[in-house]
mmCIF file of C-alpha atoms in Angstrom:
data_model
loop_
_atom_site.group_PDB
_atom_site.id
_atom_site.type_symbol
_atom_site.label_atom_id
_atom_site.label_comp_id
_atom_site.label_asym_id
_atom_site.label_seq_id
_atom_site.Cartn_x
_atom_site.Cartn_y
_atom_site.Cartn_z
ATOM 1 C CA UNK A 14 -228.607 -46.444 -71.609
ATOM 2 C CA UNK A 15 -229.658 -42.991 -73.049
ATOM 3 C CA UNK A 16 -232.047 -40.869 -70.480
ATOM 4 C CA UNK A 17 -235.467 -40.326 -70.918
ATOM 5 C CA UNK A 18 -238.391 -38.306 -69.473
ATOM 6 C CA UNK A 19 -238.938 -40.889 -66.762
ATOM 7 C CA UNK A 20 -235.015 -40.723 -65.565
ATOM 8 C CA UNK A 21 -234.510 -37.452 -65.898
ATOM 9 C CA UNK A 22 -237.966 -36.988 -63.757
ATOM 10 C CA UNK A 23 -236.171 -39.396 -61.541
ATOM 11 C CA UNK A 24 -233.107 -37.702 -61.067
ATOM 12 C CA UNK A 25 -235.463 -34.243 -60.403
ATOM 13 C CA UNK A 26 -237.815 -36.283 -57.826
ATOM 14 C CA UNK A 27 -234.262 -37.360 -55.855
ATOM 15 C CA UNK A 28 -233.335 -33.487 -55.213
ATOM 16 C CA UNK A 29 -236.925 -32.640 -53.975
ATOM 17 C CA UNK A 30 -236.829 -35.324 -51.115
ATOM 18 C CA UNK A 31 -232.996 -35.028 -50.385
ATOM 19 C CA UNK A 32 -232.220 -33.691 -46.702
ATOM 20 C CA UNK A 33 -232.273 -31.878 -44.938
ATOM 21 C CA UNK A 34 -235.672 -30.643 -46.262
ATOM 22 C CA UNK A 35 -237.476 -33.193 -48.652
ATOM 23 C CA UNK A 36 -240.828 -32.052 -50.030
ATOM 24 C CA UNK A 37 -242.854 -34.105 -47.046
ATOM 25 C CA UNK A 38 -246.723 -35.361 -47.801
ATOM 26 C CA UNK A 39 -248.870 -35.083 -44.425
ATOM 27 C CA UNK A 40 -250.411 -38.590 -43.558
ATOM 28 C CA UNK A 41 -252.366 -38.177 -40.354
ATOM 29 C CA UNK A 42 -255.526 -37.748 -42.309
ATOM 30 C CA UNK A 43 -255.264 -40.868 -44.090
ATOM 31 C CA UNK A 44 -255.889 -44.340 -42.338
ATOM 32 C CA UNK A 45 -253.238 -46.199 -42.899
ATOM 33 C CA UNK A 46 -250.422 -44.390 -43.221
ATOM 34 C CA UNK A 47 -247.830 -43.561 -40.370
ATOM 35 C CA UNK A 48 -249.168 -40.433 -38.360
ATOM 36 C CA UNK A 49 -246.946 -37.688 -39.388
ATOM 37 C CA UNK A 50 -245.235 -36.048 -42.533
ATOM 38 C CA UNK A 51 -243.250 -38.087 -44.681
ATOM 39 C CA UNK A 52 -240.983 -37.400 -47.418
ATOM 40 C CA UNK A 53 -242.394 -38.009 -50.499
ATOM 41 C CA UNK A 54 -239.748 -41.030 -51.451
ATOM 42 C CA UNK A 55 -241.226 -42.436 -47.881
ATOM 43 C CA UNK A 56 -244.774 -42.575 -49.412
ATOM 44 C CA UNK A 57 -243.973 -44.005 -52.415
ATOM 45 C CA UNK A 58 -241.735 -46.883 -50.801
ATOM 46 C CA UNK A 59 -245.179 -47.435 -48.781
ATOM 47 C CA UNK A 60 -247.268 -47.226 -51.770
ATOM 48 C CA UNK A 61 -245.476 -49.699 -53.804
ATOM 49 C CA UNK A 62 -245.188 -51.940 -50.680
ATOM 50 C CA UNK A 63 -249.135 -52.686 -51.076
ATOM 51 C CA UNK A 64 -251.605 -50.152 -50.361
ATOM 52 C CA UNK A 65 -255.368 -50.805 -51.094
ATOM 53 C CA UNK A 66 -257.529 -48.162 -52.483
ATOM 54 C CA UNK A 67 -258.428 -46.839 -48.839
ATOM 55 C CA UNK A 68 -255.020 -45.768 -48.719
ATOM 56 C CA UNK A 69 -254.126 -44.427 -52.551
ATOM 57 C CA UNK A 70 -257.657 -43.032 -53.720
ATOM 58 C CA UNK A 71 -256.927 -40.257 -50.371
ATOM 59 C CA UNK A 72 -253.106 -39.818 -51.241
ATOM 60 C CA UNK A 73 -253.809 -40.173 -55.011
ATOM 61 C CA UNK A 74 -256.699 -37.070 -54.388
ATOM 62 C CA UNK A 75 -254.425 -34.842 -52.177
ATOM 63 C CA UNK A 76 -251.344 -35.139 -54.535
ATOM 64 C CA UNK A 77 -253.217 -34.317 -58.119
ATOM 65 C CA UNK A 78 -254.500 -31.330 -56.202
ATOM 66 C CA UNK A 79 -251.398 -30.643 -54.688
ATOM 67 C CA UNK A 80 -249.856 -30.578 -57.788
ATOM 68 C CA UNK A 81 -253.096 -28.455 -59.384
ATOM 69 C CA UNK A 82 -252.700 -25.580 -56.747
ATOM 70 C CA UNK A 83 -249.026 -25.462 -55.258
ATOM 71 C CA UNK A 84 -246.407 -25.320 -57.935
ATOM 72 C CA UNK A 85 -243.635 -26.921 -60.013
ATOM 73 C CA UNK A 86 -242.912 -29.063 -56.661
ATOM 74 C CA UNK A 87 -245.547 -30.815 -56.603
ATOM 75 C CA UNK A 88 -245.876 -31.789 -60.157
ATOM 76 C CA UNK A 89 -242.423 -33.361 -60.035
ATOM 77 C CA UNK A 90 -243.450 -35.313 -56.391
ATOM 78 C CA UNK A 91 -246.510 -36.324 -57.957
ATOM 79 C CA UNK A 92 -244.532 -38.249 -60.743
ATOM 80 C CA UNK A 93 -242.041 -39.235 -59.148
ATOM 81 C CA UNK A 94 -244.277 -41.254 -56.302
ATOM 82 C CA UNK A 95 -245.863 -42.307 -59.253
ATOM 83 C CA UNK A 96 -242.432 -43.366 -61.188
ATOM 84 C CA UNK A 97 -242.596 -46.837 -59.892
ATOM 85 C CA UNK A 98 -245.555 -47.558 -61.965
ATOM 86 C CA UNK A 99 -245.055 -45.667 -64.945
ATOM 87 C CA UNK A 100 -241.831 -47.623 -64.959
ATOM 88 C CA UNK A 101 -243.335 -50.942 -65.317
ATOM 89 C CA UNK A 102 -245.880 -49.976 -67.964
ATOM 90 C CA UNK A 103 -242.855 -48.277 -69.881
ATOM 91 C CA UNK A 104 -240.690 -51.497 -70.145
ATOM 92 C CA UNK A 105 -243.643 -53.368 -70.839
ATOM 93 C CA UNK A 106 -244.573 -50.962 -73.831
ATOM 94 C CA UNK A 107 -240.830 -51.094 -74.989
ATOM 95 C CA UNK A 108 -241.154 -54.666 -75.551
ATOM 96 C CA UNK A 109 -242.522 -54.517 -79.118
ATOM 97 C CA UNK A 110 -241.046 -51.637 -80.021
ATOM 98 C CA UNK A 111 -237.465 -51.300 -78.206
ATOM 99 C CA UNK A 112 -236.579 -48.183 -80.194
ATOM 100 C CA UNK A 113 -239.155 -45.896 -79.182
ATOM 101 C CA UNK A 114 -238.153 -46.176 -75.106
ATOM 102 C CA UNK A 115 -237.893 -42.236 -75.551
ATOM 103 C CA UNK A 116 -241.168 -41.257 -77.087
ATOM 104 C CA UNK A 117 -242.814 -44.014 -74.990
ATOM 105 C CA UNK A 118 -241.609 -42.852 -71.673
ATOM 106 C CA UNK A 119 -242.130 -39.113 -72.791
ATOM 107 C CA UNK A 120 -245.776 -39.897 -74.012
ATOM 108 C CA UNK A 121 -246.307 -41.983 -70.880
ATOM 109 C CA UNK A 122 -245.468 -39.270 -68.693
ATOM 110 C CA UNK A 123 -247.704 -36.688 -70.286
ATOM 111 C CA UNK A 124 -250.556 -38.772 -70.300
ATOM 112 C CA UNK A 125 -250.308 -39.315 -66.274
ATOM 113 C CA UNK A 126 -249.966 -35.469 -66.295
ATOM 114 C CA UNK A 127 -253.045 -35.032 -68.092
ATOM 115 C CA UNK A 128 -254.829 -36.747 -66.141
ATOM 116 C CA UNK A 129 -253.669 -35.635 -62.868
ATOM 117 C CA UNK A 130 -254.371 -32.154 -64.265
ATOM 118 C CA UNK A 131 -258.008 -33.219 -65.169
ATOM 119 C CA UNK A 132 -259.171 -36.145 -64.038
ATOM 120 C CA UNK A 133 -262.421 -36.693 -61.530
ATOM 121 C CA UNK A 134 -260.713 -36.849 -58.378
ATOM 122 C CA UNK A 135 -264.317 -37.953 -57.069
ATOM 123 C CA UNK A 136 -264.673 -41.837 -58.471
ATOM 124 C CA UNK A 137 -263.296 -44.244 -56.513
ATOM 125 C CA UNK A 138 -259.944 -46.162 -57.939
ATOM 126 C CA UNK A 139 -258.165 -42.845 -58.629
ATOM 127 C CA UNK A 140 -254.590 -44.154 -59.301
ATOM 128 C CA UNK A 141 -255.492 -46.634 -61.691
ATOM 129 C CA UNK A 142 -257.584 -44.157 -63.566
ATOM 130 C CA UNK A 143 -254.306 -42.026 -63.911
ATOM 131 C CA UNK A 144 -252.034 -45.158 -64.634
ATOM 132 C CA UNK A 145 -254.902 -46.265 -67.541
ATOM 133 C CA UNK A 146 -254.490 -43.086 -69.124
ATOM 134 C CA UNK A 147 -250.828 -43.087 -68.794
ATOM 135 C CA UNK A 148 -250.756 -46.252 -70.511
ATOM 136 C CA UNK A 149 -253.343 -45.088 -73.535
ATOM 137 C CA UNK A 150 -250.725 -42.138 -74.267
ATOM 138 C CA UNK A 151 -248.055 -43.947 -73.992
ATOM 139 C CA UNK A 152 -249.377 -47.301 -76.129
ATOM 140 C CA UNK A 153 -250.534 -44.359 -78.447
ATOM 141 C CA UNK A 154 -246.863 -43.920 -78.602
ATOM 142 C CA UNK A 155 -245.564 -47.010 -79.458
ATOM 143 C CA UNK A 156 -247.998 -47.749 -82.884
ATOM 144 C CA UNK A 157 -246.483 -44.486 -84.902
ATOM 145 C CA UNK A 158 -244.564 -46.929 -87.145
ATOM 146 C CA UNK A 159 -245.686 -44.797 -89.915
ATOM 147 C CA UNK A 160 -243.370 -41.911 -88.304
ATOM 148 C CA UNK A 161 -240.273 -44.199 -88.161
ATOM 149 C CA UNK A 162 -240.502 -44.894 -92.184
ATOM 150 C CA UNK A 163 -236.936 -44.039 -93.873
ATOM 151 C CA UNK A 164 -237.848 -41.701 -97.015
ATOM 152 C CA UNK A 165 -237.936 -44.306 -100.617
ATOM 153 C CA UNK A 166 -234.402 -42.600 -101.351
ATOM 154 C CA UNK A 167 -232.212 -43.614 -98.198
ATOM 155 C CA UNK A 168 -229.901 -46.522 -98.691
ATOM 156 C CA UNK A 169 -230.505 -48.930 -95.439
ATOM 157 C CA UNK A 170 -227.314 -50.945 -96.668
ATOM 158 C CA UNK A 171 -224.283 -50.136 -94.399
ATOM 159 C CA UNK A 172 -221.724 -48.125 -96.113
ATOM 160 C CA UNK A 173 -218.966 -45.442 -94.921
ATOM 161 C CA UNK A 174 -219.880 -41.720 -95.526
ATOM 162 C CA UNK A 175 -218.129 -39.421 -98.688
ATOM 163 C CA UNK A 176 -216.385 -37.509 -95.968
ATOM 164 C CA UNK A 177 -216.035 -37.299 -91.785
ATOM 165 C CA UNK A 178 -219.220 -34.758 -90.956
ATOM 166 C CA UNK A 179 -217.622 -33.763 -87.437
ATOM 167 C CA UNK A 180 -219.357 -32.684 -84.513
ATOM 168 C CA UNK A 181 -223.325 -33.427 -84.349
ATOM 169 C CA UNK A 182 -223.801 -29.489 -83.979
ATOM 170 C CA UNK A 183 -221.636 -29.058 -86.677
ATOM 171 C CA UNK A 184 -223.603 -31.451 -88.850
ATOM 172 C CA UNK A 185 -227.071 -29.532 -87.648
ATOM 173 C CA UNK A 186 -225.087 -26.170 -88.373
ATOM 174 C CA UNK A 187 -224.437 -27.597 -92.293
ATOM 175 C CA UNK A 188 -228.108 -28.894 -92.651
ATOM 176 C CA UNK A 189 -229.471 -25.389 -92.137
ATOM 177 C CA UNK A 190 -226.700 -23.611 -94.490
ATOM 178 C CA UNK A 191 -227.855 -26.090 -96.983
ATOM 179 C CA UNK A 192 -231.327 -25.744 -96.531
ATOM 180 C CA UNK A 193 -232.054 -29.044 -95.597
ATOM 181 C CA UNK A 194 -233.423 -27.946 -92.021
ATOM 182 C CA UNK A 195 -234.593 -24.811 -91.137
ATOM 183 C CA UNK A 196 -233.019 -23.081 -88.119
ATOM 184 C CA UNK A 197 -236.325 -23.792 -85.711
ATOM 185 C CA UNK A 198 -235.942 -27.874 -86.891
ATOM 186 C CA UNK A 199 -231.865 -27.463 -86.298
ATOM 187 C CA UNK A 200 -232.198 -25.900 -83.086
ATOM 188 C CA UNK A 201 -235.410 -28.468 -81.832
ATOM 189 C CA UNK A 202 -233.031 -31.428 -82.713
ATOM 190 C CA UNK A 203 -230.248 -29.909 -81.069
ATOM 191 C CA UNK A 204 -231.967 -28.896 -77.632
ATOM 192 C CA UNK A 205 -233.259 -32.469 -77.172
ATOM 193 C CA UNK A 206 -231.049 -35.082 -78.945
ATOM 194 C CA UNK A 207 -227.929 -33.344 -78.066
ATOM 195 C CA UNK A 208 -229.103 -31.014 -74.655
ATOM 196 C CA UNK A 209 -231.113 -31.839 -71.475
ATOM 197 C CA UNK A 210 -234.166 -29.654 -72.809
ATOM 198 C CA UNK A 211 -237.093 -32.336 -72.446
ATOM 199 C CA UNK A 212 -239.995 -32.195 -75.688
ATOM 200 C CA UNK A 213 -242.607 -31.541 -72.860
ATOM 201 C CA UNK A 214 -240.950 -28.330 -72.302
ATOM 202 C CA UNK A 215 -240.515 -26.882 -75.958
ATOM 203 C CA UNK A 216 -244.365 -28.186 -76.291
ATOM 204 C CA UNK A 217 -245.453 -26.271 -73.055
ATOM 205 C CA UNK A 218 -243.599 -23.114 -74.133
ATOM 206 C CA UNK A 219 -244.940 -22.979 -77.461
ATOM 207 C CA UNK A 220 -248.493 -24.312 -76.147
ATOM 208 C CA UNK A 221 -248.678 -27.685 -78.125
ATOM 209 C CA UNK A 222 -249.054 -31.078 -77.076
ATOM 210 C CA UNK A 223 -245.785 -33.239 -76.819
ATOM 211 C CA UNK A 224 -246.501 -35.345 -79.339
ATOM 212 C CA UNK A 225 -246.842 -32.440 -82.151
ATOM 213 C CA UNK A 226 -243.922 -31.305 -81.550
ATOM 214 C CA UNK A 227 -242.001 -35.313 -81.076
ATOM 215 C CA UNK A 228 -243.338 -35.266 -84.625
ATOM 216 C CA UNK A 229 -241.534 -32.162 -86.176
ATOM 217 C CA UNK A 230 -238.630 -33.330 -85.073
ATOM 218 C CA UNK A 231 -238.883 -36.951 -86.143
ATOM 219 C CA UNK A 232 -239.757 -35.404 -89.902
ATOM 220 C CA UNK A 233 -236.964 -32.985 -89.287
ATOM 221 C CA UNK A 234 -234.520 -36.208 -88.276
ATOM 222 C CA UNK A 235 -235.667 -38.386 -91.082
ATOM 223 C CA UNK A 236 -235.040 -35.129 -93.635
ATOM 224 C CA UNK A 237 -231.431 -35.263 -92.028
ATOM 225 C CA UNK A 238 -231.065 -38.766 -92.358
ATOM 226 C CA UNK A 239 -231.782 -38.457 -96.236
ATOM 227 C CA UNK A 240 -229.467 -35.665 -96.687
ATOM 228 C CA UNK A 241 -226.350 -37.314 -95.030
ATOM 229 C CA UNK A 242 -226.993 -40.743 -96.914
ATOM 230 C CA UNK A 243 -227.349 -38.841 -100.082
ATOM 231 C CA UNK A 244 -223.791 -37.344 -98.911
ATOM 232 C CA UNK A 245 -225.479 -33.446 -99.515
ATOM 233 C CA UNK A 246 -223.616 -32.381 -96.304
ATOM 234 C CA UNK A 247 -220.477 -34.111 -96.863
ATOM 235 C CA UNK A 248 -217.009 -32.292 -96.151
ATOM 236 C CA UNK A 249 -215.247 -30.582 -98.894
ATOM 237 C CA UNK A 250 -211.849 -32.414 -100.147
ATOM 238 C CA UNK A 251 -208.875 -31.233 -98.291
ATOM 239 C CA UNK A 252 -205.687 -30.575 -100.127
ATOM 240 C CA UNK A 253 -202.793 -31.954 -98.982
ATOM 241 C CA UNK A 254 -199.587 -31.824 -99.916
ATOM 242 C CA UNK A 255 -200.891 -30.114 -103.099
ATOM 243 C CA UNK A 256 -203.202 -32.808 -104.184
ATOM 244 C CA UNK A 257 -206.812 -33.204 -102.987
ATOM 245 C CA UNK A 258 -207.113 -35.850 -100.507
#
């Protein structure tokens, strides 16, 4: 299964509570909770186990400010106590639209952000406030058929290519020779098709949203598309043997 936002945010949550010093949430000012610190991965197993609102409105508070005020570290705790959830509403999003598990789970993710970012921290019923707008971004997400449209010209019958086209970098490296893609589109496909660089962090360098920049590349993908079925960055014939093979 291909990695998304939410695994990969996984994967980061596991090194932040691995010994010997996990990232640690203080719960002797919240009822209910064991009376020390606790690694983060201890308070979500707790959450998930059945706590009322008395119990995650407090943590739900501390954490979004936690991760307002105190860094990087707390961002990724915040998801990843939050993972769990965001889980659940993913799959369930997937279901009518199975192909889109990436931009769902990255547009899920960056709507919980958002909102733990901005939201009143005041109401009452703070987690599922966050969760709800998770789930608008994310459902937002999942109805951009329009995006997933082949162009009129590209044959959806299966059938072999003119020639091999190699390596995907390779292929990208063609594209832009040929003018199909510029070197910005080659390099955006590259970094998060073919690399670990996640959309939410080209978006936040270049101070866009992540689903401005999901859409460059999916034009910059379906120009691709066209140009391979139209075999524009096919191989040239190889001689061999003195003939052209």
């Amino acid at each position: 299964m291909s990695r998304t936002a939410l695994s990969v945010a996984e994967d980061a949550f596991r090194l932040l509570v691995c010994q010997p010093a996990p990232l640690v949430f203080d719960g002797r000012p919240v009822a209910g909770l064991p009376d020390r610190l606790l690694p983060l991965d201890e308070l979500r197993t707790l959450l998930v186990a059945g706590a009322g609102s008395e119990v995650s409105d407090p943590v739900w508070r501390t954490l979004a400010v936690r991760a307002r005020d105190d860094g990087p570290a707390w961002v990724v705790g915040a998801v990843g106590v939050a993972l769990p959830g965001l889980t659940r509403m993913a799959a369930r999003l997937r279901v009518a639209a199975p192909g889109m598990a990436d931009d769902i789970d990255s547009e899920l993710m960056a709507g919980f952000l958002a909102a733990v970012r901005t939201a009143d921290l005041v109401p009452p019923r703070v987690w599922l406030r966050l969760c709800w707008a998770a789930w608008r971004a994310g459902d937002q997400a999942r109805k951009t058929d329009s995006l997933l449209e082949l162009p009129a010209d590209v044959a959806v019958g299966s059938r072999s290519p003119r020639r091999p086209y190699g390596h995907p970098d390779i292929v990208l490296g063609r594209a832009v020779r040929a003018g199909v893609l510029t070197a910005d589109q080659a390099d955006l496909i590259g970094a998060t098709r073919l690399g670990d660089v996640l959309i939410e962090q080209i978006a936040a360098a270049g101070g866009e949203s992540g689903s401005v920049v999901r859409m460059r590349r999916r034009r910059a993908e379906l120009k691709l598309v066209a140009a391979l079925h139209r075999g524009d960055l096919a191989l040239p014939a190889v001689r061999v043997g003195g003939r052209r093979g």
